[in-house]
Tab-separated table of C-alpha atoms and ligand atoms in Angstrom:
chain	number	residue	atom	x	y	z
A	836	UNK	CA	-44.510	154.208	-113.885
A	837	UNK	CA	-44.208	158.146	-114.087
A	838	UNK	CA	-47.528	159.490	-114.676
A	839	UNK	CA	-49.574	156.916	-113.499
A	840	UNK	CA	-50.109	157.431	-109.413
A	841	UNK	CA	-52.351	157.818	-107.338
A	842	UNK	CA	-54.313	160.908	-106.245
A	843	UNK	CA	-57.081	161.499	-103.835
A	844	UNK	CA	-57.411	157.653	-103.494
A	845	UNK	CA	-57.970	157.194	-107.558
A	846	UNK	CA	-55.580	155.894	-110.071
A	847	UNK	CA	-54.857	158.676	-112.675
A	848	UNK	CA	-52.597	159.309	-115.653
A	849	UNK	CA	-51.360	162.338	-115.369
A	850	UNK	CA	-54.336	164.495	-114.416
A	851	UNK	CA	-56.682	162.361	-115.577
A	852	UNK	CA	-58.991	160.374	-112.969
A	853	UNK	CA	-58.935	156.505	-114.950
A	854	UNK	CA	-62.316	155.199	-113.232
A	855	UNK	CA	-63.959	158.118	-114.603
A	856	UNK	CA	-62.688	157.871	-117.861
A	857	UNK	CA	-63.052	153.966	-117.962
A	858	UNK	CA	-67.119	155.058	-117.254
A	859	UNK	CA	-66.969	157.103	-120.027
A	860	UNK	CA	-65.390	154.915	-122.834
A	861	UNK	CA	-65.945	151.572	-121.095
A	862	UNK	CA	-63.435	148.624	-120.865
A	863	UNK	CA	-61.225	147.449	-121.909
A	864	UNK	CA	-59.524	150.561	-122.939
A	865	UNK	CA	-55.682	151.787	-123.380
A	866	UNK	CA	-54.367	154.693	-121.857
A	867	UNK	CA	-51.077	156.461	-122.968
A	868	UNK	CA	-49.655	159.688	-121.216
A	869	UNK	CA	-48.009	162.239	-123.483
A	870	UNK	CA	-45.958	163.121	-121.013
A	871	UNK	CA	-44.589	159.626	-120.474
A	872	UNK	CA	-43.684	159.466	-124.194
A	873	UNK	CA	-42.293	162.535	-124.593
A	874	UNK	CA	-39.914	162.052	-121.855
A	875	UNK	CA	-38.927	158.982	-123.028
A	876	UNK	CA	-38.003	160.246	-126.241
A	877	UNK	CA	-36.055	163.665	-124.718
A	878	UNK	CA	-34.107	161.161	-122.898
A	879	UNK	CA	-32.826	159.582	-125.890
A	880	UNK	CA	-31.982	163.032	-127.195
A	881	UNK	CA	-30.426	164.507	-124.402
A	882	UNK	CA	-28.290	161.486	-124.006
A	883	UNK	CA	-26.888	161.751	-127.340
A	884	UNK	CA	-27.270	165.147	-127.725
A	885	UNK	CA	-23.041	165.312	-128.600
A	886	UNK	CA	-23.158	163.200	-131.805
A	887	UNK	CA	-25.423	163.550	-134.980
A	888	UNK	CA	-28.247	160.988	-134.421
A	889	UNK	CA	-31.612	160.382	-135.258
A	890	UNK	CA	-34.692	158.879	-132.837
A	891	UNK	CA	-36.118	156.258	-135.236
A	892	UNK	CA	-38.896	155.256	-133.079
A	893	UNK	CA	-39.871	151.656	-133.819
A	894	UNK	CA	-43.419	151.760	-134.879
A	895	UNK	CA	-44.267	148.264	-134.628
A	896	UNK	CA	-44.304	148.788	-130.742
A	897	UNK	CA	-47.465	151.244	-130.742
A	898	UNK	CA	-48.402	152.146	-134.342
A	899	UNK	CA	-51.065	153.980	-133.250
A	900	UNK	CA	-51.833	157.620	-134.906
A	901	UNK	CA	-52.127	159.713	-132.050
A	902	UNK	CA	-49.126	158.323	-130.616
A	903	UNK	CA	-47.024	158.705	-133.712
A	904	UNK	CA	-47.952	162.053	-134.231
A	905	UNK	CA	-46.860	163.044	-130.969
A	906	UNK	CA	-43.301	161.625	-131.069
A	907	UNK	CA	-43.113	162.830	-135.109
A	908	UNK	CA	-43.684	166.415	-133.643
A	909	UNK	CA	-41.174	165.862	-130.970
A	910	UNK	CA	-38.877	165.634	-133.873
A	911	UNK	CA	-39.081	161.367	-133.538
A	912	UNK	CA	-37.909	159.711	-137.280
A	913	UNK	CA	-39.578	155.627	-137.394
A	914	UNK	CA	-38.100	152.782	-137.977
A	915	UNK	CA	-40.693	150.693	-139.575
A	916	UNK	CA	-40.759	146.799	-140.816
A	917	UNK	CA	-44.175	146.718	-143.402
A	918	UNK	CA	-45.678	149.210	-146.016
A	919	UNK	CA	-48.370	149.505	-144.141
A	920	UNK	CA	-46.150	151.195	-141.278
A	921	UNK	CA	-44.789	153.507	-144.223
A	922	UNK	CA	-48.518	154.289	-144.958
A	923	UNK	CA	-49.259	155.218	-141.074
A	924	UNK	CA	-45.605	156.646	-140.439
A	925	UNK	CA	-46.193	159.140	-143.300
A	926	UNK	CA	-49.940	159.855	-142.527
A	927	UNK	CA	-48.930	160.587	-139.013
A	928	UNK	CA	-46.057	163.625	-140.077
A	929	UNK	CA	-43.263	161.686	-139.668
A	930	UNK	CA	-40.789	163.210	-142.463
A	931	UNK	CA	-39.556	160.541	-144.928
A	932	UNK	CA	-36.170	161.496	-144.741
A	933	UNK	CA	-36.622	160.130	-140.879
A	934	UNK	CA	-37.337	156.690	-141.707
A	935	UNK	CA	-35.824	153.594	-141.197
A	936	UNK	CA	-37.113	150.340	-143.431
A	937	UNK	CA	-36.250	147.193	-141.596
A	938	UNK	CA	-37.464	143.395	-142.025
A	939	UNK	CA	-36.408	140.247	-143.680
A	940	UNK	CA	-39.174	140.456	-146.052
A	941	UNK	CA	-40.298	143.396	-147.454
A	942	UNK	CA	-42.084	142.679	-150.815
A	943	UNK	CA	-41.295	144.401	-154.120
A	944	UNK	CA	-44.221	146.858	-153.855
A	945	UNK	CA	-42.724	147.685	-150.414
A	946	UNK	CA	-39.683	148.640	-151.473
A	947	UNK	CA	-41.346	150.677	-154.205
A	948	UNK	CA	-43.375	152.237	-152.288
A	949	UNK	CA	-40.749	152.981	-149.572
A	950	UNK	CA	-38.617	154.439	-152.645
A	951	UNK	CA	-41.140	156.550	-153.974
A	952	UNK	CA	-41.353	158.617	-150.769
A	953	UNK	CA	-37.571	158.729	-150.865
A	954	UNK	CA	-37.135	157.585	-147.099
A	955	UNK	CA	-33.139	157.917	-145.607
A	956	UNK	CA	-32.301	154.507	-145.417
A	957	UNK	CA	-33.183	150.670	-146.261
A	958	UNK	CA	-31.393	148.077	-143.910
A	959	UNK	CA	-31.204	145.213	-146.037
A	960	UNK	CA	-30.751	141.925	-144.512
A	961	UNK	CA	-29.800	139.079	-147.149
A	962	UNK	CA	-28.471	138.934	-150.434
A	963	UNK	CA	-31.164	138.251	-152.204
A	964	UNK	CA	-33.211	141.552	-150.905
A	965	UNK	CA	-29.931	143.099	-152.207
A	966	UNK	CA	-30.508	142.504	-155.229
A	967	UNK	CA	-34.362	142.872	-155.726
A	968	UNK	CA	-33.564	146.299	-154.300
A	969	UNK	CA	-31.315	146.879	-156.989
A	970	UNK	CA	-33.338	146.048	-159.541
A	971	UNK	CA	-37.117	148.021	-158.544
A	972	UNK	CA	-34.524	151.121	-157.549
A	973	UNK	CA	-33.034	150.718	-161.249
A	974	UNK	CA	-36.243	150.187	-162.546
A	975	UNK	CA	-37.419	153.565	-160.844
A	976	UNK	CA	-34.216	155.532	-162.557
A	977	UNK	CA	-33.120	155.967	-158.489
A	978	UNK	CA	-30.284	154.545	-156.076
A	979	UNK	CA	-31.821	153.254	-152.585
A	980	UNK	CA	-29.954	154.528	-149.737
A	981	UNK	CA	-29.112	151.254	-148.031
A	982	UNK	CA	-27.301	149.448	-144.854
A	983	UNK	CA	-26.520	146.461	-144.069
A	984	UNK	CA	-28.184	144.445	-141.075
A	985	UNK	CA	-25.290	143.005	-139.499
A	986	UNK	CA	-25.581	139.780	-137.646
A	987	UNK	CA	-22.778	140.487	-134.919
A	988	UNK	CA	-23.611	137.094	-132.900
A	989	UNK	CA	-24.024	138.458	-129.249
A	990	UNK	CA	-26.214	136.849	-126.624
A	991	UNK	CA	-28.727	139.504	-125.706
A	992	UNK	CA	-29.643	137.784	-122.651
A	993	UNK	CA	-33.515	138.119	-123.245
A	994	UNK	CA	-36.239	135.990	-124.298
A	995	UNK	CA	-35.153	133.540	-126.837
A	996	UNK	CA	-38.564	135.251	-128.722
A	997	UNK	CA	-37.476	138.212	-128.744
A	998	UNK	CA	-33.791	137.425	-129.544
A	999	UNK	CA	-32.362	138.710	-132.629
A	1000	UNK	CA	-28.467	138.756	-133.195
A	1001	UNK	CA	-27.366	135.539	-132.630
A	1002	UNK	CA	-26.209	133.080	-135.210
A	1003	UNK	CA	-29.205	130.716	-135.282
A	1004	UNK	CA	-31.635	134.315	-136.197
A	1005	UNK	CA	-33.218	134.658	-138.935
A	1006	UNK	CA	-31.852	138.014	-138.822
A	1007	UNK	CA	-29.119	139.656	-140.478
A	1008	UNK	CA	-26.274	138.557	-142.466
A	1009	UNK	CA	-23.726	136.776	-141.046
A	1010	UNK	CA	-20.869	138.912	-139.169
A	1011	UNK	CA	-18.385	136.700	-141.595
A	1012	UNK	CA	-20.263	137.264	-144.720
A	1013	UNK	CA	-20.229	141.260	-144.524
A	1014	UNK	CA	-17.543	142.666	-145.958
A	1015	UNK	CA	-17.875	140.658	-149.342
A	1016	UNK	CA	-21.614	141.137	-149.436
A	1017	UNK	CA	-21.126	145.021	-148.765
A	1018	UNK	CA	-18.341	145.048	-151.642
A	1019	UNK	CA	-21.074	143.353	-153.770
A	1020	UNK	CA	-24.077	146.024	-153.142
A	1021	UNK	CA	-21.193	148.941	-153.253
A	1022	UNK	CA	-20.889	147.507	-157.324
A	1023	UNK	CA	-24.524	147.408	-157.714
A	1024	UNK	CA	-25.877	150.382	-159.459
A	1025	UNK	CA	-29.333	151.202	-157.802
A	1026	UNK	CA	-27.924	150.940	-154.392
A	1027	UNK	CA	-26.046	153.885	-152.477
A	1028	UNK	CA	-24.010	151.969	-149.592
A	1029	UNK	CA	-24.472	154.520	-146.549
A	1030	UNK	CA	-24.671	152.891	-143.167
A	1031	UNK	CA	-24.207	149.455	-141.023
A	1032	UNK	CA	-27.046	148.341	-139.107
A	1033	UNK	CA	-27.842	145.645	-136.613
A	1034	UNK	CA	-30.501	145.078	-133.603
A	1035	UNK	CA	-29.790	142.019	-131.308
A	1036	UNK	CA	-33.203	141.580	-129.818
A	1037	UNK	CA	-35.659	142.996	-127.243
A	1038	UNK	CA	-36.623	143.991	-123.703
A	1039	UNK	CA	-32.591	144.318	-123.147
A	1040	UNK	CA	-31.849	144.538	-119.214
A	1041	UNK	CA	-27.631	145.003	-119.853
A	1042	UNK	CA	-26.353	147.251	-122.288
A	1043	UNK	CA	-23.157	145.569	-122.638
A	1044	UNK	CA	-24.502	142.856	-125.216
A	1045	UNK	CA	-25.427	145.853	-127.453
A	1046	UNK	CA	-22.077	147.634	-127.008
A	1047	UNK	CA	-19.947	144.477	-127.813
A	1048	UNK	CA	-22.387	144.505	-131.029
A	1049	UNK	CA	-21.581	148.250	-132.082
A	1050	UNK	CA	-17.458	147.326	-131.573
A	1051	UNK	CA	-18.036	144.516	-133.811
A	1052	UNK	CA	-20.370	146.707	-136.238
A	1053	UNK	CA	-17.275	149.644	-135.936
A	1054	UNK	CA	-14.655	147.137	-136.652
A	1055	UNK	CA	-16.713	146.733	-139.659
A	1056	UNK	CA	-17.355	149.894	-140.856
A	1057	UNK	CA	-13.094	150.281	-140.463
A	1058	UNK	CA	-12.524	147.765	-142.742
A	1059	UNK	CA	-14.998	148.888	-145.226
A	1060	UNK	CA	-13.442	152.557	-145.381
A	1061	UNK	CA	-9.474	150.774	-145.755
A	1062	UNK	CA	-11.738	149.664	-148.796
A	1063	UNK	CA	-13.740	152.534	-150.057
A	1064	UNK	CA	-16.784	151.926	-149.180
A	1065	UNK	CA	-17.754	154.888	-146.981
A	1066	UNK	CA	-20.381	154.248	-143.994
A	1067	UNK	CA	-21.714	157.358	-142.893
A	1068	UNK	CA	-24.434	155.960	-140.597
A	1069	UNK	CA	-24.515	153.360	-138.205
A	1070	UNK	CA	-27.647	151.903	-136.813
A	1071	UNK	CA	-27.969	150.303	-133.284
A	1072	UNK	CA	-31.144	149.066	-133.616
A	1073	UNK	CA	-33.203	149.576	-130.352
A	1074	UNK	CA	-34.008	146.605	-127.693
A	1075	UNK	CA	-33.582	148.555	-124.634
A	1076	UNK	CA	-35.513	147.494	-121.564
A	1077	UNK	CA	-37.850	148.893	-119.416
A	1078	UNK	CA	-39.131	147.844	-115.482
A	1079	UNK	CA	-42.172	145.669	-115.880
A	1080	UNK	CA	-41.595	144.058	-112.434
A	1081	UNK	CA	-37.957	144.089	-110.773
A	1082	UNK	CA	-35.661	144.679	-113.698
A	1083	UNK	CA	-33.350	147.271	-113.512
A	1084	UNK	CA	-31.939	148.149	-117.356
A	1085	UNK	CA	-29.367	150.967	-118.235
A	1086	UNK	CA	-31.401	154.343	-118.393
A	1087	UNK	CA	-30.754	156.065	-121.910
A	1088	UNK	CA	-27.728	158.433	-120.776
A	1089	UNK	CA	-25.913	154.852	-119.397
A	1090	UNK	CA	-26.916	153.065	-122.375
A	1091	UNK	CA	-24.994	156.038	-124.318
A	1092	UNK	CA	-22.061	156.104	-122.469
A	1093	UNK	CA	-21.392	152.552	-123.137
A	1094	UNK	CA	-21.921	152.632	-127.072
A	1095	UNK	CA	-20.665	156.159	-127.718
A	1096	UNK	CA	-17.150	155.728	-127.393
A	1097	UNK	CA	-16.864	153.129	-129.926
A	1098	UNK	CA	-19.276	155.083	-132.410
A	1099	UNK	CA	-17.221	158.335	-131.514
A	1100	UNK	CA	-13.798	156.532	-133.033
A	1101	UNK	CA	-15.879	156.321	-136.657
A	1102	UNK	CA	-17.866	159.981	-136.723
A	1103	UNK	CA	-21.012	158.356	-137.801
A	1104	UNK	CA	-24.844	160.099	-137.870
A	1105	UNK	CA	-26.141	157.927	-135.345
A	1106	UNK	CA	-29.830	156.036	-136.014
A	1107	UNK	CA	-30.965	154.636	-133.005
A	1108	UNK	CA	-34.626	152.318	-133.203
A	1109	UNK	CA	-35.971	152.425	-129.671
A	1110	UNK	CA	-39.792	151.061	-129.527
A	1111	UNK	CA	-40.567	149.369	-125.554
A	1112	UNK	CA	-38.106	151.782	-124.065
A	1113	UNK	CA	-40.479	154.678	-125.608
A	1114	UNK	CA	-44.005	153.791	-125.227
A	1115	UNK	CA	-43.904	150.744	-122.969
A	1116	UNK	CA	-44.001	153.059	-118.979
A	1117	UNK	CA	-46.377	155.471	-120.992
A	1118	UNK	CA	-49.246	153.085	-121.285
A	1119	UNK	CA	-51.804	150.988	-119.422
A	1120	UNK	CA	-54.735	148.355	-119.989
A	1121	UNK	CA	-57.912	148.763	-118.298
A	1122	UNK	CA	-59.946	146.430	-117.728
A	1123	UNK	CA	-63.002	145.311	-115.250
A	1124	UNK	CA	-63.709	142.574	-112.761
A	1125	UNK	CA	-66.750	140.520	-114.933
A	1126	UNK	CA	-67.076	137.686	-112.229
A	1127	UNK	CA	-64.938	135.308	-109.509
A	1128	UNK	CA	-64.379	131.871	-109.667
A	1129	UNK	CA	-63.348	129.309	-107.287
A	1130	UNK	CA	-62.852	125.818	-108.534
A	1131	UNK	CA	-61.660	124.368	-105.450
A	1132	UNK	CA	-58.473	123.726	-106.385
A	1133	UNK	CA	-58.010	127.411	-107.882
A	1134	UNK	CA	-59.069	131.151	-108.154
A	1135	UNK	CA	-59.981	133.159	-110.654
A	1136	UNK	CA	-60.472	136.542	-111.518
A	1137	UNK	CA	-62.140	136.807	-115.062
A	1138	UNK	CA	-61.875	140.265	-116.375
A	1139	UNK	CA	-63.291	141.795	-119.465
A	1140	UNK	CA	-59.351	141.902	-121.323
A	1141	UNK	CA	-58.163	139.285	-122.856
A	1142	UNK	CA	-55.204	137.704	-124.568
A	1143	UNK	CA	-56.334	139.153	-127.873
A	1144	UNK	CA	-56.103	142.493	-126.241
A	1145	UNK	CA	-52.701	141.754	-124.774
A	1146	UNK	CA	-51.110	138.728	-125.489
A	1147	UNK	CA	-47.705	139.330	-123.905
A	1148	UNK	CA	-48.393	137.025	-120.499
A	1149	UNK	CA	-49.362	134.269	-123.248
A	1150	UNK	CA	-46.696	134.453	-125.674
A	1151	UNK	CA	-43.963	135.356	-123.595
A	1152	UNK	CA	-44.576	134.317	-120.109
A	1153	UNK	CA	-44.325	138.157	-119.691
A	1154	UNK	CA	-45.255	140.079	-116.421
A	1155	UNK	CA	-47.850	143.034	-115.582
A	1156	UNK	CA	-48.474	144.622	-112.887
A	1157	UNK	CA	-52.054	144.543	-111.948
A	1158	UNK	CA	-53.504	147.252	-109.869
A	1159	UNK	CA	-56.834	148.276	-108.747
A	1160	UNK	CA	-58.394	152.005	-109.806
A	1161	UNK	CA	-59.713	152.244	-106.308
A	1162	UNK	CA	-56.553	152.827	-104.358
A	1163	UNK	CA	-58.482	151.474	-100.940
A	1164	UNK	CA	-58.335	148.077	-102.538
A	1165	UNK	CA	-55.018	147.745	-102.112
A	1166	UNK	CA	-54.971	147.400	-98.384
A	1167	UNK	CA	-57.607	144.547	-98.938
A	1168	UNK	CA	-55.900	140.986	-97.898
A	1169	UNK	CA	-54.251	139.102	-100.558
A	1170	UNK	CA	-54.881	136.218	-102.927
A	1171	UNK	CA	-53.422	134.202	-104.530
A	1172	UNK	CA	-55.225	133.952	-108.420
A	1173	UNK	CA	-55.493	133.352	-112.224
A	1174	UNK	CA	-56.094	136.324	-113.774
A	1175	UNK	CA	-57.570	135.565	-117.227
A	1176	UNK	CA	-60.226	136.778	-119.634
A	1177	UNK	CA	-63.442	135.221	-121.660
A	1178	UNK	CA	-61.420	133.517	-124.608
A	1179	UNK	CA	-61.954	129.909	-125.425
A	1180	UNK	CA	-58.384	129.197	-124.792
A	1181	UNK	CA	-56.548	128.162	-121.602
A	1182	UNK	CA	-53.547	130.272	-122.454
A	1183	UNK	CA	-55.907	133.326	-121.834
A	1184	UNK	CA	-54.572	134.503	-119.026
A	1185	UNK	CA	-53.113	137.828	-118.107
A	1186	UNK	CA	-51.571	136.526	-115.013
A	1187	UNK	CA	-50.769	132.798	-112.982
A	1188	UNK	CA	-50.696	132.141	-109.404
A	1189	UNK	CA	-50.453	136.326	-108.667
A	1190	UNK	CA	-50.207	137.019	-105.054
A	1191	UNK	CA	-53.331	139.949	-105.438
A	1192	UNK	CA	-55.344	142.192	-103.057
A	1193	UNK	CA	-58.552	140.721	-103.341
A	1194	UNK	CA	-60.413	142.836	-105.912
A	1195	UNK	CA	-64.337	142.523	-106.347
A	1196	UNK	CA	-67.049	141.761	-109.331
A	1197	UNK	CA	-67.301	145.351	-110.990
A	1198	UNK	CA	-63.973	146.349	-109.980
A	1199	UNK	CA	-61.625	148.349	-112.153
A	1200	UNK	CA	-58.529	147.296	-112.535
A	1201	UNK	CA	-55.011	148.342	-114.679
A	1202	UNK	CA	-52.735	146.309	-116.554
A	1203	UNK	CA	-49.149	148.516	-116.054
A	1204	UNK	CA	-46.398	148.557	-118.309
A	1205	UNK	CA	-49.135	147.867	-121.429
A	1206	UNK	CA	-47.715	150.588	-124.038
A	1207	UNK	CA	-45.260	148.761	-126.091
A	1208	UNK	CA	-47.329	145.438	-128.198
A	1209	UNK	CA	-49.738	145.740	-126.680
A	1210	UNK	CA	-52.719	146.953	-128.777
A	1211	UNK	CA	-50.061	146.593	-131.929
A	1212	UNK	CA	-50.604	142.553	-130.918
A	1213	UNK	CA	-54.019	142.997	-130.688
A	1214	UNK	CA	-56.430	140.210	-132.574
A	1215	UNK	CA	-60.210	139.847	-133.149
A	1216	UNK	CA	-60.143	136.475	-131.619
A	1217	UNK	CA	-63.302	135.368	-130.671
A	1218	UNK	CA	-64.772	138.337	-133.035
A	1219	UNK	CA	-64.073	140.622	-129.903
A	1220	UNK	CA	-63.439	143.966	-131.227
A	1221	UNK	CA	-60.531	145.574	-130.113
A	1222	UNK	CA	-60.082	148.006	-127.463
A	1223	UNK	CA	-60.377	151.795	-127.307
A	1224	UNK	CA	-56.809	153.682	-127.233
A	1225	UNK	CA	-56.518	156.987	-125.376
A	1226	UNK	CA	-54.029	159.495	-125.303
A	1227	UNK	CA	-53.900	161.659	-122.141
A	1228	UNK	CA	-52.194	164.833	-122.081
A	1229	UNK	CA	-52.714	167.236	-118.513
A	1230	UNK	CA	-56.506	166.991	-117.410
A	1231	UNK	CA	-57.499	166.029	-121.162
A	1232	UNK	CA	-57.936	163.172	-123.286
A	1233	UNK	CA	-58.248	162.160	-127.182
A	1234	UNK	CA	-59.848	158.710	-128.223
A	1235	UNK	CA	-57.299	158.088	-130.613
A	1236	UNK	CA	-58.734	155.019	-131.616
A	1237	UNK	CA	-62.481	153.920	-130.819
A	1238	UNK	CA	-63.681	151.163	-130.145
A	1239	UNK	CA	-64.405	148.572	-132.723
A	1240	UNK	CA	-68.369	147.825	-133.919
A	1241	UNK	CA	-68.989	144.509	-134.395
A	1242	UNK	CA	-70.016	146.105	-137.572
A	1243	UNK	CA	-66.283	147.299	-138.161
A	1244	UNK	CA	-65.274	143.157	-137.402
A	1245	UNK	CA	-67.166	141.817	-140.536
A	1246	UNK	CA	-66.363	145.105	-143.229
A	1247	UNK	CA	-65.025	143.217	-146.061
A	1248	UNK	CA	-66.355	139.973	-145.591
A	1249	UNK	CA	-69.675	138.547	-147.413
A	1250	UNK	CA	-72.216	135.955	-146.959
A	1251	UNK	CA	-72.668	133.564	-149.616
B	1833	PLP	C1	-38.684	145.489	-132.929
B	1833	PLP	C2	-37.535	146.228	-133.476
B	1833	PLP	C3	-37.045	147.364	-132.823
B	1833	PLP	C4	-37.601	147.872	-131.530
B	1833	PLP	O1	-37.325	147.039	-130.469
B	1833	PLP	P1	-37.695	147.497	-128.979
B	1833	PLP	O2	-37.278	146.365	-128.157
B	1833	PLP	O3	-39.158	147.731	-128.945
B	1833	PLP	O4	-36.925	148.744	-128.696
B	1833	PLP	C5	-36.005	148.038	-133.420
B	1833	PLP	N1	-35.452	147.616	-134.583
B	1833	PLP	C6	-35.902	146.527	-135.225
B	1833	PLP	C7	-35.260	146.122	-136.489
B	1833	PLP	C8	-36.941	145.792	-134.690
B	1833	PLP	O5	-37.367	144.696	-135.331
């Protein structure tokens, strides 16, 4: 992970010393370099810096302010699937006419809302939405910019949670079903029909799933202009992968090669939805050693996270690294452990059977790779209020989101 390394025997981001700041805002806490982000995001633009394209980060991924503002002054759009994304999208500077509305089930006051603030584009995924959009946007006197979400039916070759464009997804309208359901929203007066959209899944290691997509969503937009109806925009979604362990997905300027030829053949404005690929390598978990356990039959290393604070390893089987902050820990002999936190649950665990230096009670340790739904995941199971986010940027850092109060946990409820 750029930006996180060791110096002088202590874990940092960037300049930043992460024992010291753990001290000061106590555990567990998540830690985002700017740097990391911003890279990630330059990448993006520099690899498709030879067509007309917009960066619609996926906000879903980290929806936090700090980190929104960052990427919106980097010149990021956001592609976002709720109102309440609009609401933080728009509070954090990214301009409307950047952002992306995706979902299967965006409510009437959603749309309404999304219309109001006259955002570029709605990707509308069933009939049905078609024609509720039709009918707020004709109540409002407006036409909504819309797209299509195309199912294309590829195998992304991910998690089957996380997989989005085949047949069997709730996703999307059927590859078969889209030229007659774009001929009916092109005769529907409160839509304008402007792009083609689609996004086959997540945590993508091969690009080649994606670019057999965009030839299938190109075919389409052919056929659509032999009948008038004139796609200026096509939408790749995002999906792209990043190294949590071993993988080794297409950097951004390989993923480009492969999909712009295809695009290049239509002269589209391409929208592009990355979220992991973004803030996934810019952020970590920390989190401390609370106390060791050996049953006998197993170890374990109970640490002050929790699957409420990241509940990737539970719902996906997914992988972190796990380091310590002290960097002389790491020559200490290894172990094989659970590594799991205080909730009442025995799929709390941030890792199973991990070959681990042995770390100590009090130790600091970092969950790697913890940017992308991570906190965005986060619950208030077992009323533990979430975590502190920080954003790092040189030698400095921001608490862009304190800690939760146990008083913040109950706001809104009552006793009867
Ligand atoms: C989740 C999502 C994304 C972002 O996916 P990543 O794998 O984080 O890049 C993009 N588009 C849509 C429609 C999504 O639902």
């Amino acid at each position: 992970m750029a930006h996180f390394d060791y110096r002088d025997g202590h874990l940092c981001c960037e300049q930043v010393d992460l024992g010291k700041l753990a001290a000061e805002v106590g555990t567990p806490a998540y830690v985002y370099s700017k740097a990391a982000l911003l890279e990630s995001l330059a990448a993006y633009d520099r690899a498709f810096r030879d067509v007309p394209h917009v960066v619609c980060y996926s906000v879903k991924a980290n929806s936090n302010l700090g980190v929104l503002s960052v990427l919106a002054k980097a010149g990021a759009g956001a592609d976002i699937v709720s109102g309440g994304e609009l609401f933080r999208a728009l509070r954090a500077g990214v301009p409307a006419k950047k952002i992306i509305f995706s979902g299967v089930g965006k409510s009437r006051d959603e749309l309404r809302d999304a219309l109001k603030a006259e955002i570029l584009m709605f990707n509308v995924e069933s009939r049905s939405e078609l024609r509720v959009l039709d009918e707020v946007a004709r109540e409002m006197g407006v036409r909504a910019p819309v797209a299509l979400r195309v199912n294309p039916d590829v195998d992304p070759q991910t998690h089957p949670y996380i997989a989005t464009g085949l047949k069997t997804s709730k996703f999307g309208i059927p590859y078969a079903d889209a030229l007659q359901v774009y001929e009916e929203a092109a005769a529907l007066k409160g839509l304008s029909v402007i792009g083609a959209d689609m996004h086959i899944g997540s945590q993508l290691t091969k690009a080649t799933p994606v670019a057999d997509a965009v030839a299938r969503v190109v075919g389409l937009v052919k056929s659509l202009r032999e009948r008038r109806i004139e796609v200026r925009m096509i939408d790749v979604g995002g999906g792209l992968g990043i190294r949590y362990r071993d993988e080794t997905p297409p950097t951004q300027e390989q993923y480009a090669m492969l999909l712009l030829p295809a695009l290049r053949e239509v002269g589209v404005t391409v929208l592009l939805e990355p979220g992991r690929s973004i803030v996934g390598n810019a952020g970590a978990l920390l989190s401390r050693v609370l106390y060791r356990k050996d049953t006998g039959t197993k170890k374990f290393v109970v640490i002050d996270a929790a699957m409420n604070d990241l509940i990737r390893p539970s719902l996906y089987d997914a992988h972190h690294d796990i380091v310590p902050l002290d960097e002389r820990r790491r020559a200490a002999p290894t172990e094989k452990v659970d590594v799991v936190g205080p909730i009442c649950e025995s799929g709390d665990f941030l890792a199973k059977d991990r070959e681990l230096p042995k770390v100590e009670e009090d130790d600091l340790v970092a969950l790697m790779s913890a940017g992308a739904y991570g906190f965005a995941m986060a619950s208030n199971y077992n009323t533990r209020p979430r975590a502190a986010e920080v954003l790092v940027d040189g030698s400095r850092y921001t608490i862009v989101r304190r800690r939760e109060t146990y008083e913040d946990l109950v706001a809104g409820e009552t006793t009867l």
